[in-house]
PDB file of C-alpha atoms in Angstrom:
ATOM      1  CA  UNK A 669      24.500  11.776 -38.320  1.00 49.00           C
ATOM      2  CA  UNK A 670      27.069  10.250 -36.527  1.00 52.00           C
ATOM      3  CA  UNK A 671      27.919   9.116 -33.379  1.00 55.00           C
ATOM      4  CA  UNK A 672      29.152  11.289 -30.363  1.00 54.00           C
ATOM      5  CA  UNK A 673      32.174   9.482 -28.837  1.00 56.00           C
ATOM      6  CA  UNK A 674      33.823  10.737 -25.480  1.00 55.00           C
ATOM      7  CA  UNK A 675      37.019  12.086 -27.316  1.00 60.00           C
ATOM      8  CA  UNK A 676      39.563  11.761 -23.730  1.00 58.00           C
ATOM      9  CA  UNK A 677      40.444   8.755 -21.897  1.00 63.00           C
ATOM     10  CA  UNK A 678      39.856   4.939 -21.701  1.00 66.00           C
ATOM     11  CA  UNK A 679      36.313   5.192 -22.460  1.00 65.00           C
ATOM     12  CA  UNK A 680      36.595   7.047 -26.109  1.00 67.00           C
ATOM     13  CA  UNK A 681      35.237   4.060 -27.607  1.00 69.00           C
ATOM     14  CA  UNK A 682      31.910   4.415 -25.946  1.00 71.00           C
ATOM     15  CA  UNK A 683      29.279   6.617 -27.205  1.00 72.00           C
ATOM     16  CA  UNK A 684      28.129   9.921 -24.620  1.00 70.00           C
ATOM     17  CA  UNK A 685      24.833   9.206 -23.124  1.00 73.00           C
ATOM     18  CA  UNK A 686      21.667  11.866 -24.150  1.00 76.00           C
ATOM     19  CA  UNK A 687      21.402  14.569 -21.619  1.00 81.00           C
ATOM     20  CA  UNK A 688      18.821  13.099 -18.707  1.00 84.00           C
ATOM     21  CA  UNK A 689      15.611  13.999 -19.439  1.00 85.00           C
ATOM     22  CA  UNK A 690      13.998  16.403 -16.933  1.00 86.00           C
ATOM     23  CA  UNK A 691      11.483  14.504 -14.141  1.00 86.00           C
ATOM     24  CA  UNK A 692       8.131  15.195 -14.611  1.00 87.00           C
ATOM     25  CA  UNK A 693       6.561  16.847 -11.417  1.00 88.00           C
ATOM     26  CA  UNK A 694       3.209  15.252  -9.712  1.00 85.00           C
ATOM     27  CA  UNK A 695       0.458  17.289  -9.007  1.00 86.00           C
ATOM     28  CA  UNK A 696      -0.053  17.596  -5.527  1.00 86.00           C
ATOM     29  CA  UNK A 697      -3.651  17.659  -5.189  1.00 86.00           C
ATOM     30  CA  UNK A 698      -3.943  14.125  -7.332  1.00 89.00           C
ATOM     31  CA  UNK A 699      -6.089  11.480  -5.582  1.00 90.00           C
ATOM     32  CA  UNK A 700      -4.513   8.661  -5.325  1.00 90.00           C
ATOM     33  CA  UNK A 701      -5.222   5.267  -7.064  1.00 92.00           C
ATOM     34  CA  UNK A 702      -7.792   3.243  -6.368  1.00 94.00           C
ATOM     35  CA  UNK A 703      -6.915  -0.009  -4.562  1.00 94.00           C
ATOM     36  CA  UNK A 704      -7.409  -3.359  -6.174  1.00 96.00           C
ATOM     37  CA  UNK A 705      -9.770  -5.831  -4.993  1.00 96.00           C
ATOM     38  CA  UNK A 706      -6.117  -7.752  -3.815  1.00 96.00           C
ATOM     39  CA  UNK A 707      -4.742  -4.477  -2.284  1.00 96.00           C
ATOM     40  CA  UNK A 708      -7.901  -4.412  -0.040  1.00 95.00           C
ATOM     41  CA  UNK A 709      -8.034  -8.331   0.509  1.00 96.00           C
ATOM     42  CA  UNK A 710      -4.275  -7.916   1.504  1.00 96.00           C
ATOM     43  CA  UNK A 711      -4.929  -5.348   3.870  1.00 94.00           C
ATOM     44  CA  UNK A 712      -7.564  -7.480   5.639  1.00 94.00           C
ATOM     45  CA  UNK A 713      -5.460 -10.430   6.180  1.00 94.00           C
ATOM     46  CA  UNK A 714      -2.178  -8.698   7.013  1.00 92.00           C
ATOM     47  CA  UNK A 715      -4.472  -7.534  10.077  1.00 90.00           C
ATOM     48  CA  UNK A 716      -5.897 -10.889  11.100  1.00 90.00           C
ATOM     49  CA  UNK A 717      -2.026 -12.803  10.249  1.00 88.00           C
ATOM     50  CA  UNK A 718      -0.507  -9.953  12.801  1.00 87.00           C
ATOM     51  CA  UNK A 719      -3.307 -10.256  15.402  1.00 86.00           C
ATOM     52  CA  UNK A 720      -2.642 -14.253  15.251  1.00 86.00           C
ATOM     53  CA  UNK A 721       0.850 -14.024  15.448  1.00 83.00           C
ATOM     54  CA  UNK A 722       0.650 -11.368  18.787  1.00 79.00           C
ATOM     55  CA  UNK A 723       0.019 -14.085  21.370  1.00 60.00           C
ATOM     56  CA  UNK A 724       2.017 -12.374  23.842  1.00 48.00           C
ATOM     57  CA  UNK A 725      -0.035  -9.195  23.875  1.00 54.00           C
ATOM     58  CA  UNK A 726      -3.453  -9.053  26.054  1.00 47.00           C
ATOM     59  CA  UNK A 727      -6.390 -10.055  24.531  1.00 49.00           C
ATOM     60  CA  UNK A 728      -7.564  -6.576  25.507  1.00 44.00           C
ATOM     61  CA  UNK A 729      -4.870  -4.682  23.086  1.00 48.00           C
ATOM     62  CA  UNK A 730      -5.612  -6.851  19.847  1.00 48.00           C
ATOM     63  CA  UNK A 731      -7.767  -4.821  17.461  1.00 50.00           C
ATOM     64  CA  UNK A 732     -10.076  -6.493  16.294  1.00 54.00           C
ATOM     65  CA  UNK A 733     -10.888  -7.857  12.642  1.00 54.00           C
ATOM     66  CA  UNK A 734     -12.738  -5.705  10.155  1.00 57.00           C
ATOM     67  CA  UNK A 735     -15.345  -7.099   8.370  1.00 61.00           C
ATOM     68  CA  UNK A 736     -14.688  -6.036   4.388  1.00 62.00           C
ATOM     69  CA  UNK A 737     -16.370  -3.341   4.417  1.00 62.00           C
ATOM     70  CA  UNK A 738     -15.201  -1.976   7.581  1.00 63.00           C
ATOM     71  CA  UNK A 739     -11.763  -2.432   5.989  1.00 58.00           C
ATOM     72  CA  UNK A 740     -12.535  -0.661   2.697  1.00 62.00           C
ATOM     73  CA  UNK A 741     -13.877   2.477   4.817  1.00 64.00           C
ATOM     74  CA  UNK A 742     -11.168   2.630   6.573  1.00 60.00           C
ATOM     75  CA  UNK A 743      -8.354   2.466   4.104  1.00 60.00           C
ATOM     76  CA  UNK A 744     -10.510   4.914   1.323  1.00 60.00           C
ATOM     77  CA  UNK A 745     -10.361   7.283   4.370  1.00 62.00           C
ATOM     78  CA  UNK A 746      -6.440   7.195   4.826  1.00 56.00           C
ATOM     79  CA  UNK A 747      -6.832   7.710   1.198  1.00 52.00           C
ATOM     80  CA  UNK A 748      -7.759  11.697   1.196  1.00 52.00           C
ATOM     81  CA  UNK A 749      -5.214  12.077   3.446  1.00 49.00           C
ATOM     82  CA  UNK A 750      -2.460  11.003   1.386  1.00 50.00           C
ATOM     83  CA  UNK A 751      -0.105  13.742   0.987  1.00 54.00           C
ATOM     84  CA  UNK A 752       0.891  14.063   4.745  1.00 62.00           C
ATOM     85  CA  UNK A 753       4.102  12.157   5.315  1.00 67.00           C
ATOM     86  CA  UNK A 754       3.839   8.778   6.984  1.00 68.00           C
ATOM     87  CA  UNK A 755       6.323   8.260  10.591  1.00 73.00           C
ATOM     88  CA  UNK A 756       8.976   5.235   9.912  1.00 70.00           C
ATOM     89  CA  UNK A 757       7.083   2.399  11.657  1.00 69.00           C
ATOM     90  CA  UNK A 758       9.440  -0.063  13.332  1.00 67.00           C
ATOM     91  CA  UNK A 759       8.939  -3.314  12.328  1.00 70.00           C
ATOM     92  CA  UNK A 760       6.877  -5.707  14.164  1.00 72.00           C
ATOM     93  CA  UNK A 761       9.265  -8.526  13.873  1.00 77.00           C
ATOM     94  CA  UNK A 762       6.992 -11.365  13.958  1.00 80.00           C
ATOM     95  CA  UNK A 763       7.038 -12.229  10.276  1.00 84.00           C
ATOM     96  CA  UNK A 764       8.577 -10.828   7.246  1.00 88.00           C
ATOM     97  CA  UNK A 765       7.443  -9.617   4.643  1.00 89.00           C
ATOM     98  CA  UNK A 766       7.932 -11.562   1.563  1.00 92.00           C
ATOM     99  CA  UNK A 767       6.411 -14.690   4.081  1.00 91.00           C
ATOM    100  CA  UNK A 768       3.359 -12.770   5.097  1.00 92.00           C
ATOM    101  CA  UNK A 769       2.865 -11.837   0.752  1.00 94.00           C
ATOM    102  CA  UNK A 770       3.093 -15.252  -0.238  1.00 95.00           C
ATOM    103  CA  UNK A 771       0.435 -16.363   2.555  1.00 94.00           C
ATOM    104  CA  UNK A 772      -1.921 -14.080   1.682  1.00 95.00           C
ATOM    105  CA  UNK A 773      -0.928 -14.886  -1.859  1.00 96.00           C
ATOM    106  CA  UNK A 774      -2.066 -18.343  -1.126  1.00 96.00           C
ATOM    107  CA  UNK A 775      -5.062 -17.231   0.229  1.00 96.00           C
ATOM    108  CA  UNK A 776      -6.217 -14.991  -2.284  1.00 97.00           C
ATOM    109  CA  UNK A 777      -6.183 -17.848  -4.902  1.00 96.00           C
ATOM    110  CA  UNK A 778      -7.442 -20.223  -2.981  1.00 96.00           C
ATOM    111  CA  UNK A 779     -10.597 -18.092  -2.222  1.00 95.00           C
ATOM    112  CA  UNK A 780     -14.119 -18.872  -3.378  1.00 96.00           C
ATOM    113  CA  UNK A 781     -15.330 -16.989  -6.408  1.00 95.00           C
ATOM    114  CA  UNK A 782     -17.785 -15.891  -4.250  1.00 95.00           C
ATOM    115  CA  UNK A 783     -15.874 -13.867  -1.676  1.00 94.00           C
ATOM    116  CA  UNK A 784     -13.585 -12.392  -4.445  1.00 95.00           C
ATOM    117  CA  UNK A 785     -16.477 -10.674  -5.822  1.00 96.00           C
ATOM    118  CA  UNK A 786     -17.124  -8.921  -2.599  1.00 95.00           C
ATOM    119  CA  UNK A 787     -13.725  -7.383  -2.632  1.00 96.00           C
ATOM    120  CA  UNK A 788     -14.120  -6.439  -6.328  1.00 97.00           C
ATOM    121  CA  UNK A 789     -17.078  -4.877  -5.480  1.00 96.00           C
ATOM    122  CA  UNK A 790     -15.119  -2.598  -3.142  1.00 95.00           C
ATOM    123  CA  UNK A 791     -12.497  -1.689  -5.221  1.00 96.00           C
ATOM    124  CA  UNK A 792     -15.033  -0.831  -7.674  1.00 96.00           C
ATOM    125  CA  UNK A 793     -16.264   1.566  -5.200  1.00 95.00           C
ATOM    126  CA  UNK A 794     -13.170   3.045  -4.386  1.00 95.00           C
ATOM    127  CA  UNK A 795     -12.778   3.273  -8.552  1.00 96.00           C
ATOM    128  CA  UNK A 796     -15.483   5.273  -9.014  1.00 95.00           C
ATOM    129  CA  UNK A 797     -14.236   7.547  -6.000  1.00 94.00           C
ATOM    130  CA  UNK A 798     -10.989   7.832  -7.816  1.00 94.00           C
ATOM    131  CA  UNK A 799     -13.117   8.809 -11.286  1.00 94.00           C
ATOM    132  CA  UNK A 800     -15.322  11.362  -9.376  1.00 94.00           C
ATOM    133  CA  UNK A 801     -12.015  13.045  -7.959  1.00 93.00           C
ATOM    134  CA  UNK A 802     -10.478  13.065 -11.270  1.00 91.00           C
ATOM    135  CA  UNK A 803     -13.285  15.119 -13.099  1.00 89.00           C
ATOM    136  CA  UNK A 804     -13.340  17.466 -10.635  1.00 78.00           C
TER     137      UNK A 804
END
């Protein structure tokens, strides 16, 4: 076999590309993927890191911080509802991103054995949610 070659122009040196392949559609009634015991520990801690860092707000407005489980509930319920698009959220402008991921990057290694296992405990919760949607 040999090899196609663009036949006009500068670039007849260079072989032609393969046609694209065609994107495979998702189903729309998927469940999503279960979080990891990070994902969920990440989720905690971006909460308490932005309710530090809003000192200027009244002590009234600051939500306050879930407990683990609390957090898992909450997120596995925004879960099922998955498909509906999410509003563009300005941002909050108090830290960026890639400073708040490496905190809580910090903090996630630096975390006792102990308290890991609580969050991978959760995740295998929501893991066995995400099986038990799957079969059916």
């Amino acid at each position: 076999e040999t090899k196609r070659l663009a036949s006009d122009g500068p670039y007849e040196h260079y072989p032609i590309p393969p046609p694209a392949k065609k994107k495979k559609r998702k189903d729309p009634n998927k469940p999503r993927r279960p979080l990891s015991a990070y994902n969920i520990f990440f989720t905690q801690e971006r909460a308490k890191m932005l309710n530090e860092l809003s000192d200027n707000k009244n002590d009234e407005e600051k939500a306050e911080v879930e407990l683990p489980s609390e957090a898992m509930t909450r997120v596995l319920s925004q879960t099922d509802s998955h498909k509906k698009s999410r509003k563009h959220r300005k941002c909050h402008g108090k830290i960026t991103f890639v400073d708040l991921a490496k905190n809580i990057g910090k903090k996630w290694k630096n975390l006792p054995k102990e308290e890991q296992e609580v969050y991978q405990e959760l995740a295998n919760k929501d893991m066995e949610k995400y099986r038990e949607a799957m079969k059916a």
